[in-house]
XYZ file of C-alpha atoms in Angstrom:
218
model
C 14.793 12.323 15.173
C 14.834 11.189 11.382
C 11.153 9.828 10.224
C 10.133 7.360 7.119
C 6.322 7.100 5.712
C 5.202 3.828 3.720
C 2.333 2.989 1.948
C 0.716 -0.268 2.454
C -1.453 -1.651 0.506
C 1.866 -3.020 -2.904
C 3.812 -1.499 -0.995
C 3.863 -2.782 2.693
C 2.049 -5.709 1.555
C 1.265 -7.201 -2.041
C -2.190 -6.294 -2.358
C -2.112 -7.065 -6.275
C -1.237 -11.093 -4.707
C -3.946 -11.338 -2.472
C -6.719 -10.087 -4.634
C -5.661 -12.862 -7.293
C -5.733 -15.539 -5.359
C -8.831 -14.393 -4.006
C -9.742 -14.137 -7.764
C -8.677 -17.255 -8.453
C -11.075 -18.798 -4.888
C -14.123 -16.847 -6.454
C -13.469 -18.977 -9.736
C -12.798 -21.624 -8.352
C -16.034 -21.676 -6.574
C -18.386 -20.243 -9.175
C -16.853 -22.603 -11.775
C -16.257 -20.350 -13.791
C -12.925 -20.519 -17.000
C -9.363 -19.515 -16.062
C -9.749 -16.277 -17.873
C -12.332 -15.005 -15.175
C -9.375 -14.277 -13.090
C -7.670 -12.017 -15.636
C -11.078 -10.553 -15.881
C -11.536 -10.274 -12.810
C -8.488 -8.101 -11.586
C -8.825 -5.530 -14.563
C -11.890 -5.017 -13.354
C -10.344 -4.117 -9.319
C -8.417 -1.800 -11.498
C -5.304 -2.684 -9.540
C -7.513 -2.360 -6.334
C -8.044 1.951 -7.507
C -12.244 1.278 -8.385
C -14.297 1.767 -5.726
C -16.198 -1.370 -4.089
C -19.451 -0.235 -5.174
C -18.009 -0.472 -8.957
C -16.638 -3.696 -8.666
C -19.091 -5.334 -7.114
C -21.837 -4.066 -9.387
C -19.978 -5.053 -12.222
C -19.059 -8.672 -10.357
C -23.499 -8.798 -10.506
C -23.679 -7.703 -14.255
C -20.995 -10.531 -15.380
C -21.617 -13.471 -13.537
C -25.468 -12.767 -11.524
C -23.458 -13.197 -8.245
C -23.947 -10.106 -5.635
C -20.596 -10.202 -3.243
C -21.594 -7.310 -0.430
C -18.956 -4.920 -0.191
C -17.725 -6.116 3.023
C -18.015 -10.062 2.796
C -15.008 -8.353 -0.435
C -13.270 -6.492 2.157
C -13.173 -9.628 4.833
C -11.557 -11.843 1.575
C -9.900 -9.784 0.114
C -8.652 -9.148 4.131
C -8.148 -13.178 4.804
C -6.362 -14.051 1.186
C -3.517 -11.417 3.109
C 0.320 -11.922 2.966
C 3.629 -10.304 4.006
C 7.105 -11.043 3.042
C 8.937 -11.674 5.827
C 11.619 -9.411 5.379
C 9.349 -6.428 6.457
C 8.628 -6.549 9.653
C 12.434 -7.274 9.765
C 13.420 -3.905 8.827
C 11.230 -2.131 10.310
C 11.917 -3.282 13.190
C 15.496 -2.394 12.037
C 15.180 1.225 10.923
C 13.169 1.833 13.925
C 16.458 0.494 16.346
C 18.583 2.829 14.491
C 16.395 5.795 15.979
C 14.209 6.349 12.924
C 10.117 6.391 13.142
C 8.324 4.292 11.153
C 4.683 5.315 9.994
C 1.755 4.036 7.531
C -0.321 6.714 5.366
C -2.457 4.205 3.240
C -5.725 5.336 1.614
C -8.662 3.061 2.498
C -11.205 1.167 4.746
C -10.373 2.073 8.281
C -11.442 -1.870 9.481
C -10.214 -2.911 6.376
C -7.112 -0.892 6.559
C -5.744 -2.117 10.943
C -7.471 -5.756 10.061
C -4.430 -6.153 7.082
C -1.512 -4.491 9.462
C -3.351 -7.073 12.450
C -3.273 -10.014 10.374
C 0.161 -9.277 9.190
C 1.547 -8.315 12.573
C 2.943 -5.286 10.745
C 0.743 -3.352 13.698
C 3.360 -4.345 16.102
C 6.356 -2.953 14.450
C 5.520 1.101 13.122
C 5.244 3.667 15.378
C 2.174 5.068 14.050
C -1.010 4.768 11.549
C -2.949 7.056 9.314
C -6.459 5.629 7.296
C -7.372 8.357 4.434
C -10.861 7.315 6.429
C -10.577 8.532 9.546
C -8.548 11.189 8.700
C -10.797 12.954 6.820
C -8.226 12.624 3.654
C -6.697 10.247 1.312
C -3.235 10.786 0.301
C -1.498 12.449 -2.374
C -3.988 15.265 0.096
C -0.750 17.004 2.465
C -3.569 16.210 5.370
C -2.573 13.056 5.430
C 1.296 13.190 5.161
C 0.994 15.613 8.446
C -1.246 12.747 10.173
C 0.890 11.138 9.611
C 4.314 12.406 11.165
C 2.524 12.995 14.126
C 0.901 10.413 15.582
C 4.679 8.890 16.272
C 5.216 13.171 17.793
C 6.834 14.047 14.373
C 7.118 17.284 12.093
C 8.154 17.052 8.271
C 10.975 18.212 7.542
C 13.660 18.088 3.701
C 14.576 15.457 5.164
C 11.730 12.963 5.987
C 11.062 9.786 3.159
C 8.388 8.438 2.168
C 7.864 5.178 1.061
C 5.134 3.952 -1.494
C 4.259 2.529 -5.462
C 1.760 4.930 -6.653
C 3.727 7.657 -8.409
C 0.273 11.054 -8.078
C -0.766 9.616 -4.453
C 2.612 8.284 -3.143
C 5.277 10.008 -4.676
C 3.479 13.187 -6.082
C 1.619 14.004 -2.828
C 4.871 13.262 -0.850
C 7.071 15.301 -3.124
C 4.498 18.470 -3.015
C 4.275 18.394 0.681
C 8.959 18.745 0.497
C 9.505 14.874 1.638
C 12.244 12.480 0.026
C 10.815 9.402 -2.039
C 12.017 5.865 -3.080
C 9.043 4.641 -5.482
C 8.310 1.021 -5.919
C 8.082 0.363 -10.012
C 6.294 -2.927 -9.492
C 7.265 -3.060 -13.883
C 6.444 0.482 -14.380
C 8.629 3.056 -15.409
C 8.113 6.130 -14.417
C 5.202 8.054 -16.927
C 4.252 11.815 -14.938
C 7.489 13.695 -15.933
C 10.263 15.409 -13.570
C 11.135 15.806 -10.646
C 9.973 11.792 -10.103
C 11.382 10.274 -7.052
C 14.912 9.902 -4.716
C 14.747 6.435 -5.566
C 13.659 3.368 -8.004
C 13.308 0.640 -6.156
C 11.285 -2.780 -7.544
C 10.027 -4.298 -4.323
C 10.015 -3.671 -0.753
C 13.477 -5.080 0.081
C 15.276 -2.754 -2.678
C 13.209 -0.072 -1.278
C 14.137 -0.705 2.169
C 18.066 -1.395 0.032
C 17.544 2.064 -1.105
C 16.365 3.624 2.024
C 18.738 3.211 3.821
C 21.356 3.230 1.639
C 20.412 7.215 1.032
C 19.606 8.416 4.552
C 22.023 6.569 5.813
C 21.487 4.970 9.686
C 20.755 1.574 9.008
C 22.934 -0.973 7.366
C 22.149 -3.604 5.300
C 22.497 -7.460 5.759
């Protein structure tokens, strides 16, 4: 049976958009200038800045204490999902695929995003790094995602994600095939690169279906 593994943040959901919405609300509430939204985005580092470091930077710059758990909860409230995502996930599953999410992050927060968007009802399994005990690009994350679908990793397993190192690099090391969401970036991480490059999640689904077969593009 075909297996497709997807990243969550900035792949199945628009994590960058959610953070900007949060930053705009924070800036407005604190009566900050519009430029401070850009500063907050830079401080966030596209989600890679540890939350403790981010809240410390916010405190230092604005004198406002934002507890980590409050920040996480507020970010979840800002998360949105493109309606194409659940529909295309359902198409994959209807065509006989198993579908898993492999996401780095805190278990409670990542599951909250899945439940808020309803995506938990459109996948077969979820692996979150905190409860797996390892994060992408570690092989254990991909193995966990596959095993929770009742499957094994094979050379025909596909990983779709936006991170060149954690998603594409990790999947390549595991012997998987890959679709990379470039999000306006160039591939600058050596060869071999991803099997396919897509500009957004809709295009990623198209690429996956075209390359792997088994699902027609509507």
